[in-house]
Amino acid sequence: MIYVDKPAIDADEWRDIVVQGQTLSGDHLAKFDADQDFKINDTLYKRFMRYLLEIFGGKCAYCETRISSNQPGDVEHFRPKGRVVGDDFKPVQTLHPVKGTINHPGYFWLAYEWSNLLPACIDCNRYRNHGIEDPQGAGKADRFPVRGTHACVPQDLANEEPFLIDPTKIQPALHLEFHPDGTVSGKTEEGRRTIELFGLNLREGLVEARREAFQNADTFTVAHWNHVITGFAAKIAEDEYRLNQIRTGQRPYAVMERLAVRAVNARIEAERQRAIQDF
């Protein structure tokens, strides 16, 4: 997981989705307050997917797996749109200023809100079992743990404190530490809850993919410095393209590739310093 800037998009279609979404959100709030039924327009918010994938380099916002036909993805609502459940998957109760204590209806007014949407692979977005001999469940589904109470009206959002990391609003490196073996540890409660809920260490294929990304990037970076030392201009130009993709987070598991590049650079610098001291 890496930080990704998610600005507004300069496109007529994107602006059209935003305007339609704002209108529907107002309608949903009015009907909810009047105890009238309403239905979220899934087709509308799903039109954001191509813009989300472009910003995230075609990757899941949480685990950095490439979203493709082999690894499908969803438009994920950071704050669930239809309901909120706890880790036991029972409805979370909340105190509404008018209706009193109710099962949380979900953050339905954010169903079309650009700032609440992320691209997510199905392993992160949906609750699924992983493993064969001792399968364990992971995936967000409608869970949304917070410190204290959940907001259930728009004006309470500013005081809500999610335990999950939104990589477009929070620097994940403040909460997560990735390791060369492909595992990740939490520096904070937010980090630990995020790892557990998304199964970032539970999914064996994901851990292996991160480990391979580190190893491949380590090998690549060593080769790149050999190209620099030998003045192999053509290869240096090729290397720069990949390095730029790593810098901009466009490659799968960029967090691991960045870790590898820093590790190789540190080894080279330490060797350079030792060589200087020898003379």
Tab-separated table of C-alpha atoms in Angstrom:
chain	number	residue	atom	x	y	z
A	1	MET	CA	0.000	0.000	0.000
A	2	ILE	CA	1.319	3.411	-1.000
A	3	TYR	CA	-0.020	6.938	-0.783
A	4	VAL	CA	-1.812	8.010	-3.971
A	5	ASP	CA	-2.986	11.523	-4.728
A	6	LYS	CA	-6.576	11.434	-6.033
A	7	PRO	CA	-7.500	14.822	-7.511
A	8	ALA	CA	-10.664	15.830	-9.299
A	9	ILE	CA	-10.612	14.752	-12.952
A	10	ASP	CA	-10.771	17.271	-15.783
A	11	ALA	CA	-13.257	15.366	-17.924
A	12	ASP	CA	-16.870	16.088	-18.847
A	13	GLU	CA	-17.994	12.539	-18.075
A	14	TRP	CA	-16.401	12.661	-14.602
A	15	ARG	CA	-18.112	15.989	-13.842
A	16	ASP	CA	-21.428	14.588	-15.098
A	17	ILE	CA	-21.157	11.615	-12.730
A	18	VAL	CA	-20.381	13.973	-9.840
A	19	VAL	CA	-23.412	16.187	-10.538
A	20	GLN	CA	-25.765	13.237	-10.909
A	21	GLY	CA	-24.370	11.731	-7.732
A	22	GLN	CA	-24.888	14.908	-5.738
A	23	THR	CA	-28.512	15.037	-6.863
A	24	LEU	CA	-29.120	11.401	-5.928
A	25	SER	CA	-27.382	11.792	-2.565
A	26	GLY	CA	-29.700	14.637	-1.646
A	27	ASP	CA	-32.681	12.546	-2.729
A	28	HIS	CA	-31.508	9.559	-0.653
A	29	LEU	CA	-31.053	11.710	2.458
A	30	ALA	CA	-34.514	13.235	2.106
A	31	LYS	CA	-36.154	9.841	1.641
A	32	PHE	CA	-34.243	8.313	4.553
A	33	ASP	CA	-35.360	11.136	6.842
A	34	ALA	CA	-38.950	10.594	5.659
A	35	ASP	CA	-38.717	6.811	6.154
A	36	GLN	CA	-39.166	6.236	2.425
A	37	ASP	CA	-37.425	3.530	0.433
A	38	PHE	CA	-34.692	4.405	-2.058
A	39	LYS	CA	-32.232	2.451	-4.174
A	40	ILE	CA	-28.588	3.286	-4.771
A	41	ASN	CA	-27.712	3.562	-8.458
A	42	ASP	CA	-24.823	1.083	-8.760
A	43	THR	CA	-24.379	1.832	-12.449
A	44	LEU	CA	-23.616	5.479	-11.757
A	45	TYR	CA	-20.779	5.112	-9.258
A	46	LYS	CA	-19.267	2.225	-11.243
A	47	ARG	CA	-18.657	4.672	-14.085
A	48	PHE	CA	-15.851	6.103	-11.908
A	49	MET	CA	-13.878	2.849	-12.214
A	50	ARG	CA	-11.815	3.759	-15.275
A	51	TYR	CA	-10.703	7.009	-13.644
A	52	LEU	CA	-9.806	5.227	-10.414
A	53	LEU	CA	-7.778	2.589	-12.247
A	54	GLU	CA	-5.905	5.264	-14.179
A	55	ILE	CA	-4.921	7.071	-10.984
A	56	PHE	CA	-3.900	3.863	-9.188
A	57	GLY	CA	-1.970	2.404	-12.117
A	58	GLY	CA	-4.537	-0.349	-12.587
A	59	LYS	CA	-3.954	-1.653	-9.060
A	60	CYS	CA	-5.931	-2.365	-5.926
A	61	ALA	CA	-5.684	0.603	-3.560
A	62	TYR	CA	-5.079	-1.654	-0.561
A	63	CYS	CA	-2.811	-4.531	-1.661
A	64	GLU	CA	-1.392	-3.188	-4.962
A	65	THR	CA	-2.373	-6.305	-6.896
A	66	ARG	CA	-3.021	-5.605	-10.569
A	67	ILE	CA	-6.765	-5.619	-11.306
A	68	SER	CA	-7.463	-7.645	-14.443
A	69	SER	CA	-9.710	-10.345	-15.871
A	70	ASN	CA	-7.757	-12.873	-13.770
A	71	GLN	CA	-8.004	-10.728	-10.640
A	72	PRO	CA	-11.280	-8.799	-10.899
A	73	GLY	CA	-11.942	-5.630	-8.986
A	74	ASP	CA	-14.729	-3.448	-7.637
A	75	VAL	CA	-15.412	0.215	-7.062
A	76	GLU	CA	-14.943	0.054	-3.309
A	77	HIS	CA	-16.706	2.346	-0.859
A	78	PHE	CA	-14.251	3.175	1.910
A	79	ARG	CA	-17.238	3.939	4.119
A	80	PRO	CA	-19.772	1.188	3.282
A	81	LYS	CA	-22.806	2.424	1.389
A	82	GLY	CA	-25.525	-0.054	2.396
A	83	ARG	CA	-24.936	-1.067	6.007
A	84	VAL	CA	-22.171	-1.356	8.613
A	85	VAL	CA	-21.333	-4.547	10.484
A	86	GLY	CA	-18.802	-5.462	13.134
A	87	ASP	CA	-16.131	-8.151	12.984
A	88	ASP	CA	-18.870	-10.615	13.996
A	89	PHE	CA	-20.849	-9.458	10.937
A	90	LYS	CA	-23.739	-8.366	13.126
A	91	PRO	CA	-25.231	-4.919	12.410
A	92	VAL	CA	-23.546	-2.019	14.177
A	93	GLN	CA	-25.947	0.089	16.159
A	94	THR	CA	-25.679	3.855	16.142
A	95	LEU	CA	-27.495	6.835	17.638
A	96	HIS	CA	-29.352	8.908	15.068
A	97	PRO	CA	-30.207	12.480	16.198
A	98	VAL	CA	-33.875	12.023	15.249
A	99	LYS	CA	-34.554	8.287	14.926
A	100	GLY	CA	-32.718	7.266	18.092
A	101	THR	CA	-30.813	3.971	18.275
A	102	ILE	CA	-30.883	2.176	14.920
A	103	ASN	CA	-28.874	-0.336	12.938
A	104	HIS	CA	-26.372	1.711	10.966
A	105	PRO	CA	-27.893	2.251	7.489
A	106	GLY	CA	-24.521	2.695	5.840
A	107	TYR	CA	-23.014	5.886	4.525
A	108	PHE	CA	-25.476	5.930	1.645
A	109	TRP	CA	-25.048	9.661	1.055
A	110	LEU	CA	-21.419	8.904	0.100
A	111	ALA	CA	-22.351	6.243	-2.463
A	112	TYR	CA	-21.344	8.507	-5.366
A	113	GLU	CA	-18.791	10.633	-3.542
A	114	TRP	CA	-15.437	10.605	-5.359
A	115	SER	CA	-13.491	10.976	-2.104
A	116	ASN	CA	-15.120	7.790	-0.734
A	117	LEU	CA	-14.314	5.545	-3.690
A	118	LEU	CA	-11.274	3.339	-4.316
A	119	PRO	CA	-10.397	0.558	-6.770
A	120	ALA	CA	-10.134	-2.732	-4.893
A	121	CYS	CA	-9.487	-6.331	-5.855
A	122	ILE	CA	-12.169	-8.788	-4.807
A	123	ASP	CA	-9.888	-10.324	-2.151
A	124	CYS	CA	-9.686	-6.969	-0.365
A	125	ASN	CA	-13.241	-5.796	-0.986
A	126	ARG	CA	-15.167	-9.015	-0.344
A	127	TYR	CA	-15.001	-11.390	2.608
A	128	ARG	CA	-13.501	-14.679	1.380
A	129	ASN	CA	-11.810	-17.714	2.912
A	130	HIS	CA	-8.098	-18.210	2.223
A	131	GLY	CA	-6.028	-21.332	2.705
A	132	ILE	CA	-6.865	-25.017	2.223
A	133	GLU	CA	-6.069	-26.973	5.390
A	134	ASP	CA	-7.142	-24.253	7.832
A	135	PRO	CA	-9.095	-21.647	5.840
A	136	GLN	CA	-9.440	-18.238	7.413
A	137	GLY	CA	-11.583	-15.342	6.319
A	138	ALA	CA	-10.452	-11.874	5.288
A	139	GLY	CA	-11.773	-9.000	3.240
A	140	LYS	CA	-13.592	-5.799	4.097
A	141	ALA	CA	-17.194	-6.408	3.005
A	142	ASP	CA	-19.413	-4.076	5.101
A	143	ARG	CA	-17.014	-3.810	8.025
A	144	PHE	CA	-15.737	-0.384	9.000
A	145	PRO	CA	-14.092	-0.264	12.433
A	146	VAL	CA	-13.757	3.135	14.079
A	147	ARG	CA	-12.450	4.530	17.327
A	148	GLY	CA	-15.551	5.398	19.335
A	149	THR	CA	-18.872	5.741	17.538
A	150	HIS	CA	-19.824	5.663	13.862
A	151	ALA	CA	-21.170	8.759	12.162
A	152	CYS	CA	-24.684	8.212	10.812
A	153	VAL	CA	-25.411	11.710	9.483
A	154	PRO	CA	-23.189	13.844	7.220
A	155	GLN	CA	-22.423	16.480	9.852
A	156	ASP	CA	-20.832	13.880	12.157
A	157	LEU	CA	-18.250	12.648	9.638
A	158	ALA	CA	-15.606	15.184	10.669
A	159	ASN	CA	-15.442	13.661	14.156
A	160	GLU	CA	-15.300	10.035	13.054
A	161	GLU	CA	-11.950	8.235	13.468
A	162	PRO	CA	-11.599	5.200	11.172
A	163	PHE	CA	-9.178	2.428	12.059
A	164	LEU	CA	-8.712	1.561	8.383
A	165	ILE	CA	-6.165	3.336	6.193
A	166	ASP	CA	-7.411	5.294	3.205
A	167	PRO	CA	-4.249	5.596	1.075
A	168	THR	CA	-5.543	8.767	-0.592
A	169	LYS	CA	-5.824	10.613	2.725
A	170	ILE	CA	-3.197	9.028	4.996
A	171	GLN	CA	0.432	8.145	4.373
A	172	PRO	CA	0.428	4.338	4.821
A	173	ALA	CA	4.117	4.360	5.785
A	174	LEU	CA	3.132	6.011	9.067
A	175	HIS	CA	1.171	2.898	9.997
A	176	LEU	CA	2.634	-0.021	8.023
A	177	GLU	CA	6.134	-1.474	7.717
A	178	PHE	CA	6.816	-3.839	4.822
A	179	HIS	CA	9.613	-6.418	4.979
A	180	PRO	CA	11.764	-8.119	2.292
A	181	ASP	CA	10.120	-11.493	2.985
A	182	GLY	CA	6.796	-10.071	1.774
A	183	THR	CA	5.162	-9.678	5.170
A	184	VAL	CA	3.947	-6.427	6.674
A	185	SER	CA	3.676	-5.332	10.304
A	186	GLY	CA	1.583	-2.636	11.895
A	187	LYS	CA	3.202	0.335	13.595
A	188	THR	CA	-0.117	1.556	14.973
A	189	GLU	CA	-3.567	0.247	15.794
A	190	GLU	CA	-4.706	1.558	12.409
A	191	GLY	CA	-1.959	-0.426	10.722
A	192	ARG	CA	-2.701	-3.616	12.634
A	193	ARG	CA	-6.452	-3.428	11.993
A	194	THR	CA	-5.877	-2.758	8.294
A	195	ILE	CA	-3.542	-5.772	7.965
A	196	GLU	CA	-5.985	-8.058	9.761
A	197	LEU	CA	-9.144	-6.949	7.980
A	198	PHE	CA	-7.679	-7.132	4.460
A	199	GLY	CA	-5.670	-10.283	5.197
A	200	LEU	CA	-2.453	-8.647	4.008
A	201	ASN	CA	-0.374	-11.389	5.698
A	202	LEU	CA	-2.995	-14.131	5.492
A	203	ARG	CA	-3.197	-14.411	1.715
A	204	GLU	CA	-0.200	-16.609	0.827
A	205	GLY	CA	-0.221	-15.658	-2.841
A	206	LEU	CA	-0.101	-11.977	-1.936
A	207	VAL	CA	2.830	-12.394	0.469
A	208	GLU	CA	4.717	-14.404	-2.157
A	209	ALA	CA	4.010	-11.790	-4.836
A	210	ARG	CA	5.392	-9.034	-2.589
A	211	ARG	CA	8.488	-11.125	-1.794
A	212	GLU	CA	9.123	-11.727	-5.501
A	213	ALA	CA	8.634	-8.041	-6.254
A	214	PHE	CA	11.326	-7.195	-3.689
A	215	GLN	CA	13.751	-9.779	-5.026
A	216	ASN	CA	13.228	-8.756	-8.655
A	217	ALA	CA	13.671	-5.084	-7.834
A	218	ASP	CA	16.819	-5.858	-5.817
A	219	THR	CA	18.315	-7.688	-8.810
A	220	PHE	CA	17.249	-4.915	-11.164
A	221	THR	CA	18.768	-2.166	-9.004
A	222	VAL	CA	22.119	-3.982	-8.724
A	223	ALA	CA	22.144	-4.388	-12.519
A	224	HIS	CA	21.255	-0.716	-12.939
A	225	TRP	CA	24.289	0.393	-10.895
A	226	ASN	CA	26.489	-1.900	-12.964
A	227	HIS	CA	25.153	-0.147	-16.055
A	228	VAL	CA	25.953	3.217	-14.474
A	229	ILE	CA	29.476	2.178	-13.520
A	230	THR	CA	30.217	0.767	-16.968
A	231	GLY	CA	28.557	3.663	-18.781
A	232	PHE	CA	26.093	1.430	-20.651
A	233	ALA	CA	23.959	4.300	-21.947
A	234	ALA	CA	21.288	2.238	-23.722
A	235	LYS	CA	20.633	0.144	-20.617
A	236	ILE	CA	20.651	3.202	-18.363
A	237	ALA	CA	17.876	4.707	-20.485
A	238	GLU	CA	15.869	1.478	-20.208
A	239	ASP	CA	16.448	1.389	-16.473
A	240	GLU	CA	15.238	4.959	-16.049
A	241	TYR	CA	11.838	4.048	-17.473
A	242	ARG	CA	11.355	1.335	-14.851
A	243	LEU	CA	12.757	3.497	-12.071
A	244	ASN	CA	10.264	6.208	-12.952
A	245	GLN	CA	7.427	3.697	-12.776
A	246	ILE	CA	8.622	2.677	-9.327
A	247	ARG	CA	8.870	6.320	-8.220
A	248	THR	CA	5.351	7.092	-9.427
A	249	GLY	CA	3.867	3.890	-8.028
A	250	GLN	CA	2.643	2.570	-11.373
A	251	ARG	CA	3.949	-0.976	-10.932
A	252	PRO	CA	2.326	-3.700	-8.784
A	253	TYR	CA	3.727	-3.834	-5.254
A	254	ALA	CA	5.587	-0.551	-5.689
A	255	VAL	CA	6.013	-0.390	-1.922
A	256	MET	CA	8.240	-3.496	-2.142
A	257	GLU	CA	10.177	-2.232	-5.152
A	258	ARG	CA	10.888	1.068	-3.412
A	259	LEU	CA	12.045	-0.880	-0.362
A	260	ALA	CA	14.442	-2.893	-2.524
A	261	VAL	CA	15.845	0.149	-4.312
A	262	ARG	CA	16.543	1.845	-0.986
A	263	ALA	CA	18.162	-1.315	0.393
A	264	VAL	CA	20.522	-1.674	-2.588
A	265	ASN	CA	21.388	2.021	-2.519
A	266	ALA	CA	22.181	1.747	1.197
A	267	ARG	CA	24.458	-1.257	0.592
A	268	ILE	CA	26.295	0.565	-2.175
A	269	GLU	CA	26.699	3.697	-0.090
A	270	ALA	CA	28.020	1.667	2.846
A	271	GLU	CA	30.548	-0.019	0.559
A	272	ARG	CA	31.547	3.347	-0.908
A	273	GLN	CA	32.137	4.765	2.549
A	274	ARG	CA	34.195	1.708	3.540
A	275	ALA	CA	36.295	2.045	0.401
A	276	ILE	CA	36.933	5.732	1.125
A	277	GLN	CA	38.045	4.923	4.672
A	278	ASP	CA	40.470	2.305	3.349
A	279	PHE	CA	42.405	5.079	1.666
